[in-house]
Amino acid sequence: IEQHNDKALKQLLQDFHYADIAEILDELHLKEAMYIIKLLDSETTSEVLMELDEDNREKVLENLSIKEIAEEVEELDTDDAADIIAELPEERRQAVISNIEDAEHQAEIKELLAYDQDTAGGLMAKELVKVYETWTVAGCLRRIRGQAKEVTRVHSIYVVTKDEKLIGRLSLKDLITAKNEQKIADIYISNVDFVYVDEDVEEVARVMQKYDLEAIPVIDQNKTLLGRITIDDIVDVIREEADKDYQLAAGISQDVEADDSIWQLTRARLPWLVLGLFGGLGSVFIMEGYEDALNHYKELFFFTPLIAAMAGNVGVQSSAIIVQGLANDVVKGSLLSRLLKEIGLSLINGAVLGILVILFGQLMGMPLKFSLTIAISMMSVIIIAALIGTFVPIILDKRGIDPAIATGPFITTSNDIFGIFLFFYIAKLILGF
Amino acid sequence: IEQHNDKALKQLLQDFHYADIAEILDELHLKEAMYIIKLLDSETTSEVLMELDEDNREKVLENLSIKEIAEEVEELDTDDAADIIAELPEERRQAVISNIEDAEHQAEIKELLAYDQDTAGGLMAKELVKVYETWTVAGCLRRIRGQAKEVTRVHSIYVVTKDEKLIGRLSLKDLITAKNEQKIADIYISNVDFVYVDEDVEEVARVMQKYDLEAIPVIDQNKTLLGRITIDDIVDVIREEADKDYQLAAGISQDVEADDSIWQLTRARLPWLVLGLFGGLGSVFIMEGYEDALNHYKELFFFTPLIAAMAGNVGVQSSAIIVQGLANDVVKGSLLSRLLKEIGLSLINGAVLGILVILFGQLMGMPLKFSLTIAISMMSVIIIAALIGTFVPIILDKRGIDPAIATGPFITTSNDIFGIFLFFYIAKLILGF
């Protein structure tokens, strides 16, 4: 297909959705991708650009002139346009902005770029359909036809006062079922959800999910309507948030993907491994302190990976449940009842696992006293590990720190050290070496 | 507030959104919650029911008569109604269905209940706005006013032939900007995305996200329009999917929440702990095989938790990246290039960690040969662990098994055993005990 058969290619691509074209381009080499991009009309190109993988988009943008980028940006909704510009290197950013011909579009993008990416302002688009309370239904319909052309999808129609303050909403459905001569002021619904422009995106996601909203207006402290956020942007936020928690739990500290460079992956992974290493070296220290036990109970040392694994697994389980509960806002009840529950849970799990260890010991012909020691100290380790796994995230959350950092190697490592220490300590108490 | 002051309570609750009422009820005791539910009108009750926590909803439903449930169900959209009925015990299910007065609603719910919960059919609602290609714009608007009253939100208008086959769509925007006398056949967009009724929900979520859709029509093999799925249902699917992967990674095998019962939590957690236990006991076996080394190199045994932790951490990191990549469909390139990349990455990480171990050894006054042995075998363990972590999920995925099961205790446990074996094997090769 790459025989520079422009006409056939154009024909072929016309029938594709831009998300599909982006997928194809992601697979091609940069040179081929650039060639195809130049073939597409600028409206398609801009949509395709938005769907490209971030790294590939960066490369494509590097190969486009300031003027070309400005043209693409012109085609995009303000929120997408601002996102693209924000990805450019500082020096090209200004040049692209000043090359945008539509003055209003330019001003809106400038405004959006000023907001923090993690707030409602950074997520919202300026495109929306708004009507003034003084209009009539007929006049409204006429004007909406004009406004709606700029807006990809009409979700809600926002009703504002003369000085742009949000006072309510109107669904397109209500509008077409109303009589022509009615005034907006008489038919609008004053009960409207909104978020402030400096609200955290995760909170916006929570509000929109809770109330099943598909779009939400964004206002400033004076209630002036600034923009709107749609559910498709929120879907990305939700997925990124869940992915981030998961990655932290796995010991990956930055948002990386399988196809990122080795250097990026190392930066995200190595710090947690170093933490794990220090934990492991800590265990070496602890065991050297109990070196005497080697003479009588060398088997104790064979069980250390088992104890460390149990402490780690239990801690990760407990913390994952709490972290997800906190993220989804479903952790209720008092700390005391949670404490009792975790202890009860650990006792059940610990008892079952302890019995298995004793059975194993009998099979291997170990003295019963020795198996019992291992079973009892393992149970204690499981209880402590569950408590650490449960309460460290809760405490972090109360202090305003993201509890997700506590689910991964952090909990595993501290539980490893603590578990091994406790194991030898209890073993010494019982066996008395 | 619980002094049975009905009037004041009613007044108060009227101003609340049903999601807020549900949140309040979730916090109350069953008796109080039931009392409030009886106060609410049946439209509010039904919406509140949908927003309740699953466990609480079950309890509330147990306390409602068949007739009362049927009344609530009558108020709900077909998809929500079917979900509620599906949660009832088998014997009440039939009774509730036959108590639904509206025959059409009843038939639609029966139809929805027949679909598998994990397919498009199980997620879709029957409520939608459809027009026949032969209608005119004016006639269309008139009829839509009627249909739209039943539909909470109009997303798209689907265009069908006389025999109900889906042929295109129409946005409400297009409709109000078209001329009254035009025929639908002339203005509809034939390019319409759809899913088949037996499509997996995760695939539906992928399609809707990829093409940024807010609603998608569901058809059968004959292209007959059966229903539609909206983005808010998909948001739940996406979150549940991400949560599920995360829980599996943490060693939790069922969808549990922090507030579930001890028994539910045990069932979800214990199996993975038992797996971990067997892994640990496996390590005991391996170390007993190398018991002779105790005489000369007892410190080797102090390092086993470190090796196990490294093998586990690296494996979890690698598998998490791959599992997320597979879930988000961004894993590209050949297996060979991925193999080389993982080896490169492990070499860098392993080298840094190895140097730290050697430094630690020097500080502790260990013989250089011994520190080197530990560093080298640790590096080998890291490389193997990364390869297992990367390729086990890929292989599972290729065989159609959910790769997420391989990110948690499964990888940790097998890497623990494998790591400890490799560690002693290499140490023996170098130190020759």
Short mmCIF file of N, CA and C in Angstrom, two decimals, chain A residues 27 53 257-259, chain B residues 321-335 338 390 394 397:
data_model
loop_
_atom_site.label_atom_id
_atom_site.label_comp_id
_atom_site.label_asym_id
_atom_site.label_seq_id
_atom_site.Cartn_x
_atom_site.Cartn_y
_atom_site.Cartn_z
N GLU A 27 1.08 1.73 14.51
CA GLU A 27 1.85 0.54 14.15
C GLU A 27 2.92 0.84 13.09
N ASP A 53 -1.21 7.28 20.29
CA ASP A 53 -0.47 7.01 21.49
C ASP A 53 0.37 8.26 21.82
N GLU A 257 4.01 2.48 30.53
CA GLU A 257 3.37 1.43 29.75
C GLU A 257 4.41 0.46 29.27
N ALA A 258 3.92 -0.71 28.86
CA ALA A 258 4.84 -1.76 28.43
C ALA A 258 5.77 -1.29 27.31
N ASP A 259 5.28 -0.32 26.51
CA ASP A 259 6.08 0.10 25.36
C ASP A 259 6.95 1.32 25.63
N ILE B 321 2.73 -4.55 34.53
CA ILE B 321 2.84 -3.73 33.31
C ILE B 321 2.24 -4.46 32.12
N ILE B 322 2.53 -5.75 32.02
CA ILE B 322 2.00 -6.51 30.89
C ILE B 322 0.48 -6.67 30.99
N VAL B 323 -0.01 -6.97 32.20
CA VAL B 323 -1.45 -7.18 32.35
C VAL B 323 -2.21 -5.89 32.03
N GLN B 324 -1.72 -4.76 32.50
CA GLN B 324 -2.38 -3.50 32.17
C GLN B 324 -2.29 -3.21 30.68
N GLY B 325 -1.13 -3.51 30.13
CA GLY B 325 -0.97 -3.29 28.69
C GLY B 325 -1.94 -4.14 27.89
N LEU B 326 -2.10 -5.40 28.30
CA LEU B 326 -3.04 -6.28 27.61
C LEU B 326 -4.48 -5.77 27.79
N ALA B 327 -4.80 -5.33 29.00
CA ALA B 327 -6.16 -4.85 29.27
C ALA B 327 -6.48 -3.61 28.45
N ASN B 328 -5.50 -2.72 28.32
CA ASN B 328 -5.73 -1.49 27.57
C ASN B 328 -5.33 -1.63 26.11
N ASP B 329 -4.95 -2.84 25.74
CA ASP B 329 -4.70 -3.13 24.33
C ASP B 329 -3.55 -2.33 23.75
N VAL B 330 -2.50 -2.13 24.52
CA VAL B 330 -1.38 -1.34 24.00
C VAL B 330 -0.08 -2.14 23.90
N VAL B 331 -0.19 -3.46 24.06
CA VAL B 331 1.03 -4.26 23.95
C VAL B 331 1.26 -4.63 22.49
N LYS B 332 2.32 -4.05 21.93
CA LYS B 332 2.59 -4.30 20.52
C LYS B 332 4.01 -4.83 20.36
N GLY B 333 4.38 -5.05 19.13
CA GLY B 333 5.75 -5.48 18.85
C GLY B 333 5.92 -6.97 19.04
N SER B 334 7.06 -7.47 18.60
CA SER B 334 7.28 -8.91 18.61
C SER B 334 7.68 -9.40 19.99
N LEU B 335 7.53 -10.71 20.18
CA LEU B 335 7.92 -11.32 21.45
C LEU B 335 9.42 -11.20 21.65
N ARG B 338 10.41 -7.84 22.97
CA ARG B 338 10.01 -7.72 24.37
C ARG B 338 10.97 -8.50 25.28
N THR B 390 6.80 -11.51 32.75
CA THR B 390 6.35 -10.95 31.47
C THR B 390 5.62 -11.99 30.63
N ILE B 394 1.42 -13.18 29.09
CA ILE B 394 1.25 -13.17 27.63
C ILE B 394 0.75 -14.53 27.15
N ASP B 397 -2.83 -15.05 28.18
CA ASP B 397 -3.71 -14.23 27.34
C ASP B 397 -3.91 -14.88 25.98
#
